[in-house]
Coordinates of C-alpha atoms in Angstrom, one line a residue:
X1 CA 4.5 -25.6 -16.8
X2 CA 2.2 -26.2 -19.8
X3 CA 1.0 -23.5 -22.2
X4 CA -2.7 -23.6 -20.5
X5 CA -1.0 -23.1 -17.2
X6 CA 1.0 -20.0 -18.3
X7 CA -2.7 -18.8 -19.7
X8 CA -4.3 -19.4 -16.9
X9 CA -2.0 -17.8 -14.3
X10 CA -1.2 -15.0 -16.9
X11 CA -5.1 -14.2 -16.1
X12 CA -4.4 -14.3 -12.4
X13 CA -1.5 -11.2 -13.0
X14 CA -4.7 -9.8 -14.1
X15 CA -6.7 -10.4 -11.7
X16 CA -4.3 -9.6 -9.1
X17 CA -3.5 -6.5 -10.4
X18 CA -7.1 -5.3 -10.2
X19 CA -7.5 -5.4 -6.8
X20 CA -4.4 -2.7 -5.6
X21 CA -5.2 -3.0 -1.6
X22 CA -3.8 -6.2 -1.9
X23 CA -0.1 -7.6 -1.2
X24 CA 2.0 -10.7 -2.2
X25 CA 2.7 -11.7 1.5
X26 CA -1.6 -11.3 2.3
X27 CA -2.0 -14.0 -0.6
X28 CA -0.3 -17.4 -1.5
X29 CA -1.7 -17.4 -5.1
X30 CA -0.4 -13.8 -5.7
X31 CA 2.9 -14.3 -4.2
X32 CA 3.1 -17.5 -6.5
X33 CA 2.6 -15.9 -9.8
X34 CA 4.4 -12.8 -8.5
X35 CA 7.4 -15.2 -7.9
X36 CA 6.6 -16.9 -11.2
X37 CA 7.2 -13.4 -13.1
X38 CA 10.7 -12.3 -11.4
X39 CA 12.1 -15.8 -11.9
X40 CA 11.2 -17.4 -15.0
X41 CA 12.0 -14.9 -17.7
X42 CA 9.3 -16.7 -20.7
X43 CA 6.8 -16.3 -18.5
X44 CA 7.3 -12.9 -17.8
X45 CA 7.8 -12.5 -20.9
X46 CA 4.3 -13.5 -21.9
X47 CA 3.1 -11.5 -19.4
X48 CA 4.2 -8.4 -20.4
X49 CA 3.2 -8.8 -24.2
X50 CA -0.6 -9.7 -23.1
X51 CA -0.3 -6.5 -20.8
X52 CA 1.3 -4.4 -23.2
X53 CA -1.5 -5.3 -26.0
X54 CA -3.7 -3.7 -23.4
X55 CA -2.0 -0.6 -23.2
X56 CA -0.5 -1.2 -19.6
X57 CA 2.6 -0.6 -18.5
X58 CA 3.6 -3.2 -15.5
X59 CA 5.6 -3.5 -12.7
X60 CA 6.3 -6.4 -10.4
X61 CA 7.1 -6.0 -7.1
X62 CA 8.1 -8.8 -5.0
X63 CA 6.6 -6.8 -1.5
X64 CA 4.7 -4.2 -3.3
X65 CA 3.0 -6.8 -5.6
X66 CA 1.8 -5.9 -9.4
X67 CA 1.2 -2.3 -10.5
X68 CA -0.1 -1.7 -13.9
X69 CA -0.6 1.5 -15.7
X70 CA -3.1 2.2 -18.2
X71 CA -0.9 4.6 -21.3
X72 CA -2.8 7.6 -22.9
X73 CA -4.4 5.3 -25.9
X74 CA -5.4 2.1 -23.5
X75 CA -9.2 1.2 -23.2
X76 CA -8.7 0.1 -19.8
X77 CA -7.4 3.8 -18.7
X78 CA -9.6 5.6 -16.3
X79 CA -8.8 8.8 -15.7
X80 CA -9.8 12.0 -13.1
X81 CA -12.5 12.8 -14.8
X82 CA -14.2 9.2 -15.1
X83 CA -13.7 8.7 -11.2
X84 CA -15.2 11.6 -10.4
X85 CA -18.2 12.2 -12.6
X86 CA -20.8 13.7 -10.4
X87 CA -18.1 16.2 -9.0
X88 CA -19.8 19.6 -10.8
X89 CA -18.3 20.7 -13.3
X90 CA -16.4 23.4 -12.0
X91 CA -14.5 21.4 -9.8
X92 CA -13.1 19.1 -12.4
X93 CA -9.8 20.6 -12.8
X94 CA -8.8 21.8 -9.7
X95 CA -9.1 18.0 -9.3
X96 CA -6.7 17.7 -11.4
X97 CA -3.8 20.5 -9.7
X98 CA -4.8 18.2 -6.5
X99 CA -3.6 14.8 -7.2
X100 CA -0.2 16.2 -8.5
X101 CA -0.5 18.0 -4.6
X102 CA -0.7 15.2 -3.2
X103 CA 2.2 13.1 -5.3
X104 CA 4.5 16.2 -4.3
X105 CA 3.6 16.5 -0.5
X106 CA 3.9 13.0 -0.2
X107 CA 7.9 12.9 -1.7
X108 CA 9.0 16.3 -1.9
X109 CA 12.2 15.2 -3.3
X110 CA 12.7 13.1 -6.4
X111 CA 15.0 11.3 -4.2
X112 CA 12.3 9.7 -2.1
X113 CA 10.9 7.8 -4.6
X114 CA 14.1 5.7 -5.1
X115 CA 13.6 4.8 -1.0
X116 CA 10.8 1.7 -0.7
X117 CA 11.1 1.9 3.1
X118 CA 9.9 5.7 3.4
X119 CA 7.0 5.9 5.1
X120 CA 5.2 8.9 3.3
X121 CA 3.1 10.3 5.7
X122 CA 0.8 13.9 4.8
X123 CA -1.9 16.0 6.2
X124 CA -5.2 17.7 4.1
X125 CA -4.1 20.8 5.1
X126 CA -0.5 20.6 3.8
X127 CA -2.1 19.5 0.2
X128 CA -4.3 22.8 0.8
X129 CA -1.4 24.8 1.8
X130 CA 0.3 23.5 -1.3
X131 CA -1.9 24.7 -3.8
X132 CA -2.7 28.1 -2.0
X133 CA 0.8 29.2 -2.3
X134 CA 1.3 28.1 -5.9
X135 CA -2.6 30.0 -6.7
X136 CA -0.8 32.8 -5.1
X137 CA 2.4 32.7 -7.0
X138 CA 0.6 32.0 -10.5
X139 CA -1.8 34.8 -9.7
X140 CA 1.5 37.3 -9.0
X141 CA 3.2 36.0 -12.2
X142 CA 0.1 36.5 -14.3
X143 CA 0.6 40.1 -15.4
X144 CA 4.0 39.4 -16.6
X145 CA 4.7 39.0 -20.1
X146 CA 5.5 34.9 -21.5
X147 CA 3.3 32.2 -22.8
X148 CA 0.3 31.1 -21.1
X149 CA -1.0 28.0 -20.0
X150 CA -4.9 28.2 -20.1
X151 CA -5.6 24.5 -18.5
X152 CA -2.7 25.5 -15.6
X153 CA -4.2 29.1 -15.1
X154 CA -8.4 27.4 -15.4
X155 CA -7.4 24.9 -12.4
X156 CA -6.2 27.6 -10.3
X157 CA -8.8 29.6 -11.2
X158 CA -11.2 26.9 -9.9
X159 CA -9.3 26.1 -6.9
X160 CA -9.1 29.9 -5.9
X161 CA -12.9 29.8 -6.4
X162 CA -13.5 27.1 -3.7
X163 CA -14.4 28.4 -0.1
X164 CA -11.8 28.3 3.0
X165 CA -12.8 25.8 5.1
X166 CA -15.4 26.8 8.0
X167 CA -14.1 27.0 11.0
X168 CA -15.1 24.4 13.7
X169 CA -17.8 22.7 10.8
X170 CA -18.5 19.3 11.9
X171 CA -19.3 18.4 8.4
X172 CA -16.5 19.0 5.8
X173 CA -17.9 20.5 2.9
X174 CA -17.2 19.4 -0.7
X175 CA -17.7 22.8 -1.6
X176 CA -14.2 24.0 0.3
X177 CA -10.6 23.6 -0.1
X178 CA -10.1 20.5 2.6
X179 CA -13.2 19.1 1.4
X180 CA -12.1 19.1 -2.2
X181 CA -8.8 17.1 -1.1
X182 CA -10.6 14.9 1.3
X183 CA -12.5 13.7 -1.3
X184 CA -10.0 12.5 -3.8
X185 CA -7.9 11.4 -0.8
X186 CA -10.6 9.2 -0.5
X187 CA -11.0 8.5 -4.2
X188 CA -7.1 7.3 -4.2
X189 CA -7.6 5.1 -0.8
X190 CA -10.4 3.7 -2.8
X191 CA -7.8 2.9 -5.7
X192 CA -5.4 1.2 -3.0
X193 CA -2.9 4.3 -3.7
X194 CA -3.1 5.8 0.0
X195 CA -4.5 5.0 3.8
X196 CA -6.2 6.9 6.1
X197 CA -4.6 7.6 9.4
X198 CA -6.6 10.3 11.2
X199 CA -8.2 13.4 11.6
X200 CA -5.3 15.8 12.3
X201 CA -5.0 18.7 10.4
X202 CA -8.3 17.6 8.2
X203 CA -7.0 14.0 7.8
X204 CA -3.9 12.4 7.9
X205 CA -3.0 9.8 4.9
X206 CA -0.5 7.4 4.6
X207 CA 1.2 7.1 1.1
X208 CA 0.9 3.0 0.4
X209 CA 4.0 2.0 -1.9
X210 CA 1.5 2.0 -5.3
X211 CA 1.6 5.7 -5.1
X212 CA 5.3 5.6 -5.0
X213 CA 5.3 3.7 -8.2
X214 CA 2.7 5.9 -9.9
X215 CA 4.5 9.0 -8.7
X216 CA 7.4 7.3 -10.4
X217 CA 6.1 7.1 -13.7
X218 CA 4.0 10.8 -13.2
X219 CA 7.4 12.3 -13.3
X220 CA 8.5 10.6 -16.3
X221 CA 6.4 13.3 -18.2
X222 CA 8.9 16.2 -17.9
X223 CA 5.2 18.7 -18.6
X224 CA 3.8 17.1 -15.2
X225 CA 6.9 17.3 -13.7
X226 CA 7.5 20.7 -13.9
X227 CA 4.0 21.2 -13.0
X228 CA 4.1 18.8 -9.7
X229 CA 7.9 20.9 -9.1
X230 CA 6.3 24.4 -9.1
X231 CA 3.4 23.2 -6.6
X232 CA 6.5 22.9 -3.8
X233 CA 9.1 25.2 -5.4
X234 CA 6.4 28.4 -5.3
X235 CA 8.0 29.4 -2.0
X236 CA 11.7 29.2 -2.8
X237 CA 11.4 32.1 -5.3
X238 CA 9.5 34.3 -3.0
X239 CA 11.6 36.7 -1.0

């Protein structure tokens, strides 16, 4: 193909990877330049420089389709905070503790993220259970001597601060615990990262194989690793 054709479908991996509820096999155009990338190495190699210049890190998956990552200095990165602006204030971090919840009750071990054909399945109130043992663990540890994490100890401190949920509400409350996690739940189905299945146990989400990947490269951070790690781990070192 010409040089005006690589620009032009180069634009449509851009275009494509903007909208994350879609798939390759939903899409002839998208499986085309997904096809295009994994077989013709120049073009993926332009690809990846024009993505790169943007501060994305990208991966092409021939079912999963194109996942692109925005790094720390990228002006296309949104983060938490941005997605959630009119969440008050002292909410914002326990935000925060419950995305990394989520990406470690969906693949509790490291080795389900290798596994594409896993069907990650999770409930509101696991996530909530999740984070009310590790409060509880953190909150125990506290007193002990050893460095302190004040962003770690302020998101538990917020999350501690958030009401149970009422029993038999009709309306969930974003002022409570399950309404906290139903919300970003809803913020990451939004994003194309998960799928809602029901209403047992608060809701019942589906992980959709984008979280996979960004779970992938969460871990890659060894300080959000062990962070995500101590959210399932609390219970092993309780007696």
């Amino acid at each position: 193909m010409s040089a005006s054709d690589d620009s032009v479908d180069v634009g449509r991996m851009l275009a494509w990877a903007g909208r994350p509820r879609e798939t390759p096999g939903r899409h002839d155009d998208y499986h085309r330049v997904v096809a295009r990338y994994r077989n013709e190495p120049d073009f993926a190699a332009t690809v990846d420089a024009v993505f790169t210049g943007a501060g994305l890190y990208l991966l092409v998956d021939e079912r999963d389709g194109i996942v692109a990552t925005a790094n720390a200095d990228s002006p296309l990165r949104v983060t938490a905070s941005d997605v959630v602006k009119r969440a008050q204030p002292a909410h914002r971090a326990a935000i925060g503790a419950v995305i990394l919840a989520i990406a470690r009750t969906a693949y509790p071990d490291g080795a389900m993220l290798d596994d594409p054909d896993r069907v990650a399945v999770f409930t509101t109130q696991s996530v909530v259970d999740a984070l009310d043992r590790a409060v509880q663990v953190h909150a125990e540890a506290s007193g002990k001597d050893g460095p302190v994490d004040d962003d770690l100890v302020e998101a538990w401190r917020q999350w501690a601060g958030l009401q149970t949920a009422r029993p038999n509400a009709r309306r969930r409350s974003a002022n409570d615990r399950p309404g906290l996690v139903n919300r970003v739940c809803r913020l990451l189905t939004d994003a194309g990262y998960l799928t809602a299945r029901g209403d047992t146990d608060g809701g019942t989400w589906l992980a959709r194989p984008r979280l996979r990947h960004a779970v992938t490269v969460l871990c890659e951070d060894s300080d959000l690793y062990a962070i995500v790690n101590q959210l399932s781990d609390a219970d092993e070192d309780r007696p």
